[in-house]
PDB file of C-alpha atoms in Angstrom:
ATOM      1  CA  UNK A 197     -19.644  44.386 102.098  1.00 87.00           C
ATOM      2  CA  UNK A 198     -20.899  48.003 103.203  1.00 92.00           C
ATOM      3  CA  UNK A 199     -18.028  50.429 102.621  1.00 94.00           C
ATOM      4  CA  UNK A 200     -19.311  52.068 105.878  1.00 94.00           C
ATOM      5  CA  UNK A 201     -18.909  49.129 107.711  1.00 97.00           C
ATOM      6  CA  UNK A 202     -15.572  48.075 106.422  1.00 97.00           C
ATOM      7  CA  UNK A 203     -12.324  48.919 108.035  1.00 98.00           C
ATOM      8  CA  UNK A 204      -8.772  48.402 106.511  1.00 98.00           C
ATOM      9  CA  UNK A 205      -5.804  47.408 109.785  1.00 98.00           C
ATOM     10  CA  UNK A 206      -2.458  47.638 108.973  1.00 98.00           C
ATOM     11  CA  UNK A 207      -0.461  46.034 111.326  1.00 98.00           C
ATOM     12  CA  UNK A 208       3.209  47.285 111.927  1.00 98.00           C
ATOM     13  CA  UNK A 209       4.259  48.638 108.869  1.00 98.00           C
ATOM     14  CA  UNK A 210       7.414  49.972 110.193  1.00 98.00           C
ATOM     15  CA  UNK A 211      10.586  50.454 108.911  1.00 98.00           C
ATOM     16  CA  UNK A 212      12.367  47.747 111.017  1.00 98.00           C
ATOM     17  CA  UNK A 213      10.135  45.246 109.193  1.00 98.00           C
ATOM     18  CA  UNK A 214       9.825  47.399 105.592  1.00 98.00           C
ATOM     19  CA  UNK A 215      13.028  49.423 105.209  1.00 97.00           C
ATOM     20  CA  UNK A 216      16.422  48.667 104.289  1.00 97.00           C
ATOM     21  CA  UNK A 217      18.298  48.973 107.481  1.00 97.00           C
ATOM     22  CA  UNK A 218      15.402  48.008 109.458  1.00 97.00           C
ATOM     23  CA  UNK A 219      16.201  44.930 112.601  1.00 97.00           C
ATOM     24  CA  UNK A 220      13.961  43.024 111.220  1.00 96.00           C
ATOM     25  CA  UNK A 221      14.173  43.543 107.495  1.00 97.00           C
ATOM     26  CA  UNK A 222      16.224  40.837 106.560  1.00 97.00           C
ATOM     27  CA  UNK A 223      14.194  37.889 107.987  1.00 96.00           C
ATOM     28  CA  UNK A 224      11.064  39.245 106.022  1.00 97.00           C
ATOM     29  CA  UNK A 225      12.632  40.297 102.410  1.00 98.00           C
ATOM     30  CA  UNK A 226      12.634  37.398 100.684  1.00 98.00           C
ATOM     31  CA  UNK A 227       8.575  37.063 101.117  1.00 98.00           C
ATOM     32  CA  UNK A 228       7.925  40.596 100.947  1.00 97.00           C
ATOM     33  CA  UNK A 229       9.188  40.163  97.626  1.00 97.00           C
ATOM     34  CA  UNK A 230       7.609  36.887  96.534  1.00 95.00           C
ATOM     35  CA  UNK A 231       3.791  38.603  98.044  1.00 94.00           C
ATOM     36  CA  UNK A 232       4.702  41.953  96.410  1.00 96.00           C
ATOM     37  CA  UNK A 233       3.475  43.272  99.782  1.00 97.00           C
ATOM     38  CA  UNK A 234       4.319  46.510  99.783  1.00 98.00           C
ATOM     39  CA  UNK A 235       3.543  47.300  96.046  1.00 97.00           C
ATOM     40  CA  UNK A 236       0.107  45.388  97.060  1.00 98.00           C
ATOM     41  CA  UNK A 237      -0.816  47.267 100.384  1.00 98.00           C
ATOM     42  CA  UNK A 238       0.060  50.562  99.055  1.00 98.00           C
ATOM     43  CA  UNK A 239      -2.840  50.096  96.032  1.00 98.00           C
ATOM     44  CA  UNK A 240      -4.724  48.878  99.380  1.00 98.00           C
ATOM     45  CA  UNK A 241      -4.571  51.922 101.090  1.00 98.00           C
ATOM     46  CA  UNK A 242      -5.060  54.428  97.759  1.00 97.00           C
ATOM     47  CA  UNK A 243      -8.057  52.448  96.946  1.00 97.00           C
ATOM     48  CA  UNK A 244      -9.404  52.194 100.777  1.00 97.00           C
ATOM     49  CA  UNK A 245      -9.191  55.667 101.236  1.00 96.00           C
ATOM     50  CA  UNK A 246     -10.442  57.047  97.665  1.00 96.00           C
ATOM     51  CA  UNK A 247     -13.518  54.423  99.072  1.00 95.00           C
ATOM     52  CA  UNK A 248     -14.268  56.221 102.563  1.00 94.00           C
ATOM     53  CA  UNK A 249     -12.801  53.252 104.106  1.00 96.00           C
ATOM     54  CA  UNK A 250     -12.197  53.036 108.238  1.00 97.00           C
ATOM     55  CA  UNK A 251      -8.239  52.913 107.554  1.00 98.00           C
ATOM     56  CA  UNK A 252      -6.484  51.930 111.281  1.00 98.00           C
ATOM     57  CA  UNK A 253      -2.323  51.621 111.385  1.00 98.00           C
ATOM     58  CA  UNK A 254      -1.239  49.052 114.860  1.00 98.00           C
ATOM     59  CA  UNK A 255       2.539  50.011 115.306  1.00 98.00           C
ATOM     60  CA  UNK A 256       3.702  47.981 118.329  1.00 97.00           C
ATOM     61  CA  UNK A 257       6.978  49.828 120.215  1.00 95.00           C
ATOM     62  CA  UNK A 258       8.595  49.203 123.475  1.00 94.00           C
ATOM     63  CA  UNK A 259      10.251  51.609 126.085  1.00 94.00           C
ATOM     64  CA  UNK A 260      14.384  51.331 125.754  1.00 92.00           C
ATOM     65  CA  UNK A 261      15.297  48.081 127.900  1.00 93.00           C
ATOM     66  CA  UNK A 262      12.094  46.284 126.843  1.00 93.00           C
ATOM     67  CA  UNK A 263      10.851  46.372 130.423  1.00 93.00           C
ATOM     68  CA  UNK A 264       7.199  45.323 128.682  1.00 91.00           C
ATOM     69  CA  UNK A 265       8.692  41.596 127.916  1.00 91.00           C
ATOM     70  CA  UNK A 266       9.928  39.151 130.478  1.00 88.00           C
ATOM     71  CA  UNK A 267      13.297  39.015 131.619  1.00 89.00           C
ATOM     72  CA  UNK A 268      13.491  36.164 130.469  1.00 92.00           C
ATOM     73  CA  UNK A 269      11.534  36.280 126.604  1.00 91.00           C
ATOM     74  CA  UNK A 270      11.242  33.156 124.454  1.00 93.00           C
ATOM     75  CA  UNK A 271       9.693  33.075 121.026  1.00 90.00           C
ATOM     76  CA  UNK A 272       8.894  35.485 118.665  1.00 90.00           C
ATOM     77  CA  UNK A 273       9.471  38.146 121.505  1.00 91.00           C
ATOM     78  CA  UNK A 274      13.150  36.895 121.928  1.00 93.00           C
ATOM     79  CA  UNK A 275      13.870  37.741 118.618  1.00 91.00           C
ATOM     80  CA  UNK A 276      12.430  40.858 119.361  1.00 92.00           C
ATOM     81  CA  UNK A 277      14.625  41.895 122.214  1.00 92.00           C
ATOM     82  CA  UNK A 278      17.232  40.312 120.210  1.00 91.00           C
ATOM     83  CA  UNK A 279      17.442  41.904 117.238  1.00 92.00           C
ATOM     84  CA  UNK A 280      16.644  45.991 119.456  1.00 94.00           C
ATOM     85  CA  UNK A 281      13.791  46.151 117.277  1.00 95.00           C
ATOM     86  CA  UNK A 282      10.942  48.333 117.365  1.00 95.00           C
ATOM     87  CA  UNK A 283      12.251  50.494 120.110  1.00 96.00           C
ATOM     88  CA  UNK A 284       9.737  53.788 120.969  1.00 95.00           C
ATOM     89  CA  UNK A 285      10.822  56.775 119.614  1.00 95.00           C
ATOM     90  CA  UNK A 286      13.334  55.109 117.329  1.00 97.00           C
ATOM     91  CA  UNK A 287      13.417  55.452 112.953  1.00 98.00           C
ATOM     92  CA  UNK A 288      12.788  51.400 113.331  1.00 97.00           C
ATOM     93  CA  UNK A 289       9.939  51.747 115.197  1.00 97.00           C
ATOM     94  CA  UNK A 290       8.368  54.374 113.077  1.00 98.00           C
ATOM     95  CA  UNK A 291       5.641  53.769 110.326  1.00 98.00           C
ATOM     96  CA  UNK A 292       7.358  53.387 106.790  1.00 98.00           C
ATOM     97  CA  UNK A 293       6.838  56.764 104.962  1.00 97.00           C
ATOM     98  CA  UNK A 294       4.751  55.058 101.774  1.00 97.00           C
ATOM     99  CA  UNK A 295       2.358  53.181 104.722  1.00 98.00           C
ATOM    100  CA  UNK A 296       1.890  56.869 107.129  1.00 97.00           C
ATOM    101  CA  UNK A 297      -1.032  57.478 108.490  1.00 97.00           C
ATOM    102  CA  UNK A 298      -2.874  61.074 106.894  1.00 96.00           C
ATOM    103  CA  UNK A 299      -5.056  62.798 108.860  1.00 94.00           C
ATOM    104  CA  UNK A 300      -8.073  61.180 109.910  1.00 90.00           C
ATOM    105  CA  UNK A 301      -6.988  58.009 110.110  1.00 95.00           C
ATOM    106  CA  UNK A 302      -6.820  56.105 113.638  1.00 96.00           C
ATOM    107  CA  UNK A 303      -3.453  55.279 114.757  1.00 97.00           C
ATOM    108  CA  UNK A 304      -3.710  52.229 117.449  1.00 97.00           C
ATOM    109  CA  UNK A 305      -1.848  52.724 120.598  1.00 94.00           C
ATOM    110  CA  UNK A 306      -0.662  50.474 123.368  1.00 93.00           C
ATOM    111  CA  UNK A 307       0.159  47.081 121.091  1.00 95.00           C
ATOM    112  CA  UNK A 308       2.898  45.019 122.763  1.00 92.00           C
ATOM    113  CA  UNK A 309       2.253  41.867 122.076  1.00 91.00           C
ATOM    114  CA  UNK A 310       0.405  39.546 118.815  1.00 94.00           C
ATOM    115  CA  UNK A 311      -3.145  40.079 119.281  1.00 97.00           C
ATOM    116  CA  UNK A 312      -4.134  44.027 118.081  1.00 97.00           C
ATOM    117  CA  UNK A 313      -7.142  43.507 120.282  1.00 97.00           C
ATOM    118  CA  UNK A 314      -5.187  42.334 123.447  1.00 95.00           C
ATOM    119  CA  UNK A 315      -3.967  45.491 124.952  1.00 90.00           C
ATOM    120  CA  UNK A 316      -5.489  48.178 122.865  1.00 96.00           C
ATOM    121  CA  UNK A 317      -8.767  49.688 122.139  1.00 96.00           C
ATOM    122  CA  UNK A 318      -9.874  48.182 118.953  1.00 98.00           C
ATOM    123  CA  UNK A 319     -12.575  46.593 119.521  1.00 98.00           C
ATOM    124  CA  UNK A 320     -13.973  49.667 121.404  1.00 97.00           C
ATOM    125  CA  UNK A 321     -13.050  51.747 118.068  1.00 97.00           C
ATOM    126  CA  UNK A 322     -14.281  49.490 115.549  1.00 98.00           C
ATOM    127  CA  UNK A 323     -17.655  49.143 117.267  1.00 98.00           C
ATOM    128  CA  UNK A 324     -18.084  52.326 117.823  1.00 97.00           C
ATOM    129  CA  UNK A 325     -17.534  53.446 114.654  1.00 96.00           C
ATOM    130  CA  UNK A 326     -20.374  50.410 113.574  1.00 97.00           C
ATOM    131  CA  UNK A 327     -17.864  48.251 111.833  1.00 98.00           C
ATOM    132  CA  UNK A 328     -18.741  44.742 111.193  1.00 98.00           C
ATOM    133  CA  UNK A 329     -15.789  43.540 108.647  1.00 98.00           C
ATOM    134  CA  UNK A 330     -12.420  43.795 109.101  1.00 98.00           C
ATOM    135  CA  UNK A 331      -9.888  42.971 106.518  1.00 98.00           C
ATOM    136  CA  UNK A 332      -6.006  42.794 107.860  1.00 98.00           C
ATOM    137  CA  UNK A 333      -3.235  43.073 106.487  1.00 98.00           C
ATOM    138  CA  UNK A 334       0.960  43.140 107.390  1.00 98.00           C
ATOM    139  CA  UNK A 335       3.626  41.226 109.586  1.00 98.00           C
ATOM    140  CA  UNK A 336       3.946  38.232 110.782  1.00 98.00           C
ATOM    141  CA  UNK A 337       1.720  36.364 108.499  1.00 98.00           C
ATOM    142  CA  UNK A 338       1.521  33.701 111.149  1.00 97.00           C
ATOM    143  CA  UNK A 339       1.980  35.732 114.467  1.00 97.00           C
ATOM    144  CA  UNK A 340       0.289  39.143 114.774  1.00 97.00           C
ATOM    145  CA  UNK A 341      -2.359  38.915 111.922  1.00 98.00           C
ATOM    146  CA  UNK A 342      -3.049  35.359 112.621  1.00 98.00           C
ATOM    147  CA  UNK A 343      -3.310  36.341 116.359  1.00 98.00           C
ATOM    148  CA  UNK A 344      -5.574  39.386 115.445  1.00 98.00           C
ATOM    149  CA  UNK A 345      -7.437  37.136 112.653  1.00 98.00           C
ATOM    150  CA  UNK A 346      -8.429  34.857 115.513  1.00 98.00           C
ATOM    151  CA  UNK A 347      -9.763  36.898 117.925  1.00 98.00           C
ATOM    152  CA  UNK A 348     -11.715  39.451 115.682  1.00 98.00           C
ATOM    153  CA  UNK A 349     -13.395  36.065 114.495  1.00 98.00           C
ATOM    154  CA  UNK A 350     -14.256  35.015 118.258  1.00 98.00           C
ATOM    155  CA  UNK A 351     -15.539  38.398 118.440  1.00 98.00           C
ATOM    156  CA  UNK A 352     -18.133  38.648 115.688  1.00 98.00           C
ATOM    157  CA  UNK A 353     -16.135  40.215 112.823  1.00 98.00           C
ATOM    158  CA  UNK A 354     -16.291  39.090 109.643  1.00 98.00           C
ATOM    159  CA  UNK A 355     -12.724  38.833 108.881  1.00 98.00           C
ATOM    160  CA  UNK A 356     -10.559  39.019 105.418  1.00 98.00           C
ATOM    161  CA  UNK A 357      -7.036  38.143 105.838  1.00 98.00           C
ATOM    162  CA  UNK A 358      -5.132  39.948 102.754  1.00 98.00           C
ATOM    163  CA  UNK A 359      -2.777  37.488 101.452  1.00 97.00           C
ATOM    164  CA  UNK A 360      -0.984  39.481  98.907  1.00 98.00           C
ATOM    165  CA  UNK A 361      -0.346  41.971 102.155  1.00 98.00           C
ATOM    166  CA  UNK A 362       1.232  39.860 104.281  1.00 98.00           C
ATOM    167  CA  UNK A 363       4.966  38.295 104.913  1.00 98.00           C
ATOM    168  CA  UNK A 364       6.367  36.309 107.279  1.00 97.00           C
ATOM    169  CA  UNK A 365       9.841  34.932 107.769  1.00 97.00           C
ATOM    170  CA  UNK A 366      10.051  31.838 104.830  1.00 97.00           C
ATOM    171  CA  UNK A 367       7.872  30.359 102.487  1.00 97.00           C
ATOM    172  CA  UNK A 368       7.065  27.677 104.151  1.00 98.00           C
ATOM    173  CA  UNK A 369       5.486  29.514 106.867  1.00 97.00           C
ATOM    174  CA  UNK A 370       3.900  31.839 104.223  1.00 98.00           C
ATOM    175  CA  UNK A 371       2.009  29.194 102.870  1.00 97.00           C
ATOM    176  CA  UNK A 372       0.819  27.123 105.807  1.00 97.00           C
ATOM    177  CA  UNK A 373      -0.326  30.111 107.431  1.00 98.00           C
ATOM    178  CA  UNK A 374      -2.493  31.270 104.347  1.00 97.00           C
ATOM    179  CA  UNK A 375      -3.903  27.511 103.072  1.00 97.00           C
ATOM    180  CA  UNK A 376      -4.441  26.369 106.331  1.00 97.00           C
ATOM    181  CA  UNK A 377      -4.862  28.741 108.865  1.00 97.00           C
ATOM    182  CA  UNK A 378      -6.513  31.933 107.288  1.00 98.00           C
ATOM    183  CA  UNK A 379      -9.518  29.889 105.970  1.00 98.00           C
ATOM    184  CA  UNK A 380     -10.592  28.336 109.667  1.00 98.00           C
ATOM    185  CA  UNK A 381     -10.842  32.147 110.809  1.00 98.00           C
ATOM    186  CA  UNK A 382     -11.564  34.388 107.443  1.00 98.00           C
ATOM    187  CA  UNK A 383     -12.349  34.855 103.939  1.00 98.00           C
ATOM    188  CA  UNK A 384      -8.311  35.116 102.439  1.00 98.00           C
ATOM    189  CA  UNK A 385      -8.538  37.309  99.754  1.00 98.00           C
ATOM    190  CA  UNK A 386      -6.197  39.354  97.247  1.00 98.00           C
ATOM    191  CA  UNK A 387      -6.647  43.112  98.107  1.00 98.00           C
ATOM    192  CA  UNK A 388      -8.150  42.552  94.331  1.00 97.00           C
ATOM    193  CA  UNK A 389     -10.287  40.450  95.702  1.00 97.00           C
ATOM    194  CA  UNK A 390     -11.304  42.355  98.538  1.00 97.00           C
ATOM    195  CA  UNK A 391     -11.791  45.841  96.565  1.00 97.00           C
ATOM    196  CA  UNK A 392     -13.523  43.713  93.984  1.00 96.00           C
ATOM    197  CA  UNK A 393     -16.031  43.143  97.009  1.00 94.00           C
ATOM    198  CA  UNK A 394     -16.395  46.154  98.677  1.00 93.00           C
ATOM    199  CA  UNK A 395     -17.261  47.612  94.868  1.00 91.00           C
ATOM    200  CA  UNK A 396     -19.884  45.031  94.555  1.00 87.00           C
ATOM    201  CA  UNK A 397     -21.562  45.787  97.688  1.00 74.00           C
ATOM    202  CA  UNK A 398     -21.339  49.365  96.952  1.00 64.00           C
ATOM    203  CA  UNK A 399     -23.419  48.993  94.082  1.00 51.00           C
ATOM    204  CA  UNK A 400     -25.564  46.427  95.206  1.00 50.00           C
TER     205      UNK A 400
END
């Protein structure tokens, strides 16, 4: 790995997932605790940034009425609209303090949906900025980083899924999504792991 060719995304670290209080805090907890996620993707970011790593945050937020969704959501995006999470302009929808952006970094806009690629810029960004390896990292395990995973893969990336910075809503799902799933479409790695790598290459 070439540090100048390596970007860090953090996908929605916000408090309705992170924080105490948050809509969707509950449903996550119990394997934000078991990954040590945010203990984990905090050390991420230090080390990315004391690195020169590309460090990009993809929040996702929706106007007030959700007029971005069907009338008529099923699926993850149900439990969305049920649950008045991630609402624009909202504490919920805001980045968790330890996970905020500093200056510099890129802030994705426009996600409202899975895939960070599907209704943003990102693949614009990251190629203009020459990056060729991506490593990803935050919520849903198997919905938004798996979506992302996917299509950075069909696009050319070499992808690292960061499995200590990742949670999902059980174990069960955890675990699939990381033994089965990550390996078709990435290298799964610790952020260990991954630092581990980018240090290599750095002195290779």
């Amino acid at each position: 790995m070439d540090v100048k060719k390596t970007a860090v995304l953090l996908i929605e670290y916000q408090n309705d997932f992170t924080t105490e209080g948050g809509a969707q805090h509950a449903a996550v907890q119990a394997v934000m605790d078991t990954t040590g996620m945010m203990r984990h993707s905090r050390a991420l970011l230090d080390a990315a940034r004391a690195r020169g790593v590309t460090v990009l945050h993809a929040p996702i937020s929706f106007a007030e009425g959700y007029p971005e969704i069907p009338v008529h959501p099923y699926g993850i995006l149900a439990g969305v609209v049920g649950a008045k999470a991630f609402r624009k302009g909202s504490w919920g929808a805001e980045i968790a303090a330890e996970m905020a952006p500093v200056e510099g970094e890129i802030v994705i806009e426009g996600k409202r949906g899975l895939d960070c690629f599907a209704s943003t810029n990102l693949d614009f960004i990251l190629r203009q900025r020459g990056i060729t390896d991506l490593a990803i990292g935050g919520f849903l395990t198997n919905c938004c980083v798996e979506s992302t995973m996917r299509s950075a893969y069909e696009r050319g990336y070499r992808v690292v899924t960061l499995t200590d910075c990742t949670a999902t809503l059980s174990a069960a799902e955890q675990t699939a999504a990381v033994e089965k799933n990550f390996p078709m479409f990435s290298h799964p790695l610790t952020h260990d792991a991954f630092l581990a790598e980018l240090d290599q290459g750095a002195v290779s």
